[in-house]
């Protein structure tokens, strides 16, 4: 079968365009959302990574559950239901405790910490505590907390272990 010069040129242009649309290996990876993980401090040991070692301060009690949700730093995912990468589940320890969140790749992330005091898997603003990466100010409207911007919560994880401190806040 013979191709005319026009159809060969068209095929070459199509192939070039398709090649420019090819995804890099990192971009081509399938993203899994809402994966449940548990606190394993060995994932933040020397030489480990990429991971986030989080020191959580100001926990009011040992009761309930502590949940750390890690998001890619994208506006389309930040604080969206079921758009977090991982949810670390652990028991809180009054005062200060450390958790480790491994991540698949270095990059920009943001995270939230929720102390669900009665462990009912709901946000009870009157008793539960919360924290956000970089500890941004949480403004309110008519007493209801407004979510902080992604830019105020964004941080970068390298190939090793990144250290963060999250100060828990409670209503009173």
mmCIF file of C-alpha atoms in Angstrom:
data_model
loop_
_atom_site.group_PDB
_atom_site.id
_atom_site.type_symbol
_atom_site.label_atom_id
_atom_site.label_comp_id
_atom_site.label_asym_id
_atom_site.label_seq_id
_atom_site.Cartn_x
_atom_site.Cartn_y
_atom_site.Cartn_z
ATOM 1 C CA UNK A 1 0.000 0.000 0.000
ATOM 2 C CA UNK A 2 1.369 3.402 -0.969
ATOM 3 C CA UNK A 3 0.881 6.572 1.052
ATOM 4 C CA UNK A 4 0.763 9.959 -0.525
ATOM 5 C CA UNK A 5 3.247 12.564 0.761
ATOM 6 C CA UNK A 6 0.340 14.363 2.449
ATOM 7 C CA UNK A 7 -0.793 11.348 4.415
ATOM 8 C CA UNK A 8 2.803 10.566 5.449
ATOM 9 C CA UNK A 9 3.213 14.152 6.628
ATOM 10 C CA UNK A 10 -0.102 13.943 8.469
ATOM 11 C CA UNK A 11 0.974 10.701 10.156
ATOM 12 C CA UNK A 12 4.300 12.245 11.143
ATOM 13 C CA UNK A 13 2.534 15.288 12.603
ATOM 14 C CA UNK A 14 0.103 13.059 14.498
ATOM 15 C CA UNK A 15 2.940 10.904 15.853
ATOM 16 C CA UNK A 16 4.867 13.998 16.949
ATOM 17 C CA UNK A 17 1.786 15.415 18.662
ATOM 18 C CA UNK A 18 1.038 12.114 20.356
ATOM 19 C CA UNK A 19 4.632 11.897 21.522
ATOM 20 C CA UNK A 20 4.444 15.363 23.075
ATOM 21 C CA UNK A 21 1.343 14.266 24.988
ATOM 22 C CA UNK A 22 3.026 11.186 26.407
ATOM 23 C CA UNK A 23 3.073 11.231 30.183
ATOM 24 C CA UNK A 24 6.247 11.042 32.177
ATOM 25 C CA UNK A 25 6.594 7.926 34.358
ATOM 26 C CA UNK A 26 5.692 9.936 37.491
ATOM 27 C CA UNK A 27 2.653 11.599 35.900
ATOM 28 C CA UNK A 28 1.505 8.291 34.457
ATOM 29 C CA UNK A 29 1.341 6.621 37.878
ATOM 30 C CA UNK A 30 -2.122 5.787 39.112
ATOM 31 C CA UNK A 31 -3.006 7.749 42.255
ATOM 32 C CA UNK A 32 -4.728 5.832 45.020
ATOM 33 C CA UNK A 33 -6.852 7.921 47.360
ATOM 34 C CA UNK A 34 -8.080 7.342 50.908
ATOM 35 C CA UNK A 35 -5.563 4.661 51.832
ATOM 36 C CA UNK A 36 -5.600 3.860 55.572
ATOM 37 C CA UNK A 37 -2.195 3.544 57.241
ATOM 38 C CA UNK A 38 -1.018 3.174 60.822
ATOM 39 C CA UNK A 39 1.743 4.861 62.783
ATOM 40 C CA UNK A 40 5.088 3.176 62.054
ATOM 41 C CA UNK A 41 7.928 5.370 63.308
ATOM 42 C CA UNK A 42 10.490 3.100 61.611
ATOM 43 C CA UNK A 43 9.400 4.666 58.294
ATOM 44 C CA UNK A 44 10.908 7.929 59.615
ATOM 45 C CA UNK A 45 14.180 6.454 60.852
ATOM 46 C CA UNK A 46 17.553 7.687 59.666
ATOM 47 C CA UNK A 47 18.005 6.997 55.963
ATOM 48 C CA UNK A 48 14.268 6.428 55.379
ATOM 49 C CA UNK A 49 12.005 8.444 53.183
ATOM 50 C CA UNK A 50 10.341 10.077 51.605
ATOM 51 C CA UNK A 51 8.275 10.550 54.743
ATOM 52 C CA UNK A 52 6.881 13.174 57.103
ATOM 53 C CA UNK A 53 7.682 13.027 60.831
ATOM 54 C CA UNK A 54 4.975 15.042 62.586
ATOM 55 C CA UNK A 55 5.232 16.207 66.176
ATOM 56 C CA UNK A 56 1.665 16.844 67.342
ATOM 57 C CA UNK A 57 1.476 19.156 70.364
ATOM 58 C CA UNK A 58 -1.371 20.216 72.625
ATOM 59 C CA UNK A 59 -3.419 17.008 72.598
ATOM 60 C CA UNK A 60 -5.943 17.324 75.426
ATOM 61 C CA UNK A 61 -6.539 13.658 76.151
ATOM 62 C CA UNK A 62 -5.814 10.020 75.345
ATOM 63 C CA UNK A 63 -9.437 9.485 74.369
ATOM 64 C CA UNK A 64 -10.823 8.828 70.905
ATOM 65 C CA UNK A 65 -8.792 8.632 67.729
ATOM 66 C CA UNK A 66 -6.167 10.715 65.993
ATOM 67 C CA UNK A 67 -6.393 10.985 62.208
ATOM 68 C CA UNK A 68 -3.784 12.539 59.926
ATOM 69 C CA UNK A 69 -4.879 13.094 56.319
ATOM 70 C CA UNK A 70 -2.210 13.796 53.712
ATOM 71 C CA UNK A 71 -3.157 15.617 50.512
ATOM 72 C CA UNK A 72 -1.233 16.380 47.362
ATOM 73 C CA UNK A 73 -0.856 20.156 47.206
ATOM 74 C CA UNK A 74 -3.471 20.666 44.519
ATOM 75 C CA UNK A 75 -6.439 22.975 44.786
ATOM 76 C CA UNK A 76 -8.689 20.341 43.231
ATOM 77 C CA UNK A 77 -7.892 17.940 46.098
ATOM 78 C CA UNK A 78 -7.209 20.068 49.190
ATOM 79 C CA UNK A 79 -9.777 19.284 51.892
ATOM 80 C CA UNK A 80 -12.037 17.446 49.451
ATOM 81 C CA UNK A 81 -13.836 14.359 50.700
ATOM 82 C CA UNK A 82 -11.980 11.150 49.827
ATOM 83 C CA UNK A 83 -9.273 13.092 47.914
ATOM 84 C CA UNK A 84 -6.591 12.590 50.545
ATOM 85 C CA UNK A 85 -3.779 10.204 49.754
ATOM 86 C CA UNK A 86 -3.541 8.574 53.161
ATOM 87 C CA UNK A 87 -5.334 8.657 56.487
ATOM 88 C CA UNK A 88 -3.086 7.661 59.351
ATOM 89 C CA UNK A 89 -5.103 6.264 62.257
ATOM 90 C CA UNK A 90 -3.695 6.018 65.758
ATOM 91 C CA UNK A 91 -4.571 6.513 69.422
ATOM 92 C CA UNK A 92 -3.849 10.006 70.710
ATOM 93 C CA UNK A 93 -1.471 10.549 73.607
ATOM 94 C CA UNK A 94 -2.189 13.545 75.833
ATOM 95 C CA UNK A 95 0.352 16.310 75.423
ATOM 96 C CA UNK A 96 2.828 15.667 72.618
ATOM 97 C CA UNK A 97 3.241 12.669 70.355
ATOM 98 C CA UNK A 98 5.029 11.817 67.111
ATOM 99 C CA UNK A 99 3.612 10.122 64.034
ATOM 100 C CA UNK A 100 5.206 9.140 60.736
ATOM 101 C CA UNK A 101 3.510 9.417 57.353
ATOM 102 C CA UNK A 102 5.401 7.835 54.450
ATOM 103 C CA UNK A 103 4.676 9.301 51.003
ATOM 104 C CA UNK A 104 5.247 7.696 47.611
ATOM 105 C CA UNK A 105 7.237 10.539 46.064
ATOM 106 C CA UNK A 106 8.994 13.764 46.990
ATOM 107 C CA UNK A 107 6.818 16.780 46.210
ATOM 108 C CA UNK A 108 4.406 19.330 47.640
ATOM 109 C CA UNK A 109 1.839 18.203 50.196
ATOM 110 C CA UNK A 110 -0.545 19.566 52.834
ATOM 111 C CA UNK A 111 -2.076 17.744 55.779
ATOM 112 C CA UNK A 112 -4.683 17.903 58.480
ATOM 113 C CA UNK A 113 -4.765 16.385 61.966
ATOM 114 C CA UNK A 114 -8.101 15.590 63.626
ATOM 115 C CA UNK A 115 -8.438 14.565 67.281
ATOM 116 C CA UNK A 116 -11.833 12.861 67.242
ATOM 117 C CA UNK A 117 -12.345 12.863 70.999
ATOM 118 C CA UNK A 118 -15.418 10.580 71.014
ATOM 119 C CA UNK A 119 -14.176 8.629 67.955
ATOM 120 C CA UNK A 120 -17.472 8.941 66.100
ATOM 121 C CA UNK A 121 -15.723 9.758 62.772
ATOM 122 C CA UNK A 122 -17.401 13.166 62.659
ATOM 123 C CA UNK A 123 -16.112 16.668 63.320
ATOM 124 C CA UNK A 124 -17.731 17.813 66.532
ATOM 125 C CA UNK A 125 -16.563 21.398 66.711
ATOM 126 C CA UNK A 126 -17.470 21.709 70.382
ATOM 127 C CA UNK A 127 -15.074 18.960 71.576
ATOM 128 C CA UNK A 128 -12.741 17.799 68.793
ATOM 129 C CA UNK A 129 -9.362 19.320 68.066
ATOM 130 C CA UNK A 130 -7.667 20.001 64.787
ATOM 131 C CA UNK A 131 -4.452 21.121 63.223
ATOM 132 C CA UNK A 132 -3.094 21.892 59.776
ATOM 133 C CA UNK A 133 0.402 21.813 58.317
ATOM 134 C CA UNK A 134 2.292 25.088 58.919
ATOM 135 C CA UNK A 135 -0.214 25.976 61.665
ATOM 136 C CA UNK A 136 -2.046 28.687 59.690
ATOM 137 C CA UNK A 137 -4.509 30.950 61.428
ATOM 138 C CA UNK A 138 -8.021 29.544 61.172
ATOM 139 C CA UNK A 139 -10.529 32.321 60.686
ATOM 140 C CA UNK A 140 -14.202 31.974 61.504
ATOM 141 C CA UNK A 141 -17.458 33.231 60.099
ATOM 142 C CA UNK A 142 -20.308 33.370 62.616
ATOM 143 C CA UNK A 143 -18.320 31.014 64.832
ATOM 144 C CA UNK A 144 -17.788 28.424 62.082
ATOM 145 C CA UNK A 145 -14.150 27.752 61.160
ATOM 146 C CA UNK A 146 -13.193 28.575 57.581
ATOM 147 C CA UNK A 147 -10.738 26.276 55.838
ATOM 148 C CA UNK A 148 -7.274 27.766 55.407
ATOM 149 C CA UNK A 149 -5.878 28.201 51.926
ATOM 150 C CA UNK A 150 -3.763 25.532 50.334
ATOM 151 C CA UNK A 151 -0.897 28.009 49.990
ATOM 152 C CA UNK A 152 -0.848 28.493 53.783
ATOM 153 C CA UNK A 153 -0.698 24.721 54.410
ATOM 154 C CA UNK A 154 1.640 23.606 51.576
ATOM 155 C CA UNK A 155 5.070 22.181 52.368
ATOM 156 C CA UNK A 156 7.695 20.276 50.404
ATOM 157 C CA UNK A 157 8.858 16.728 51.095
ATOM 158 C CA UNK A 158 12.288 15.743 49.801
ATOM 159 C CA UNK A 159 13.735 12.269 49.374
ATOM 160 C CA UNK A 160 14.424 11.913 53.100
ATOM 161 C CA UNK A 161 12.349 12.616 56.197
ATOM 162 C CA UNK A 162 10.670 16.028 56.524
ATOM 163 C CA UNK A 163 9.918 17.256 60.051
ATOM 164 C CA UNK A 164 6.725 19.156 60.867
ATOM 165 C CA UNK A 165 5.143 20.422 64.067
ATOM 166 C CA UNK A 166 1.361 20.655 64.298
ATOM 167 C CA UNK A 167 -0.199 22.569 67.193
ATOM 168 C CA UNK A 168 -3.655 21.199 68.003
ATOM 169 C CA UNK A 169 -6.458 23.704 68.464
ATOM 170 C CA UNK A 170 -9.691 23.170 70.303
ATOM 171 C CA UNK A 171 -12.729 25.432 70.475
ATOM 172 C CA UNK A 172 -12.135 26.726 74.008
#
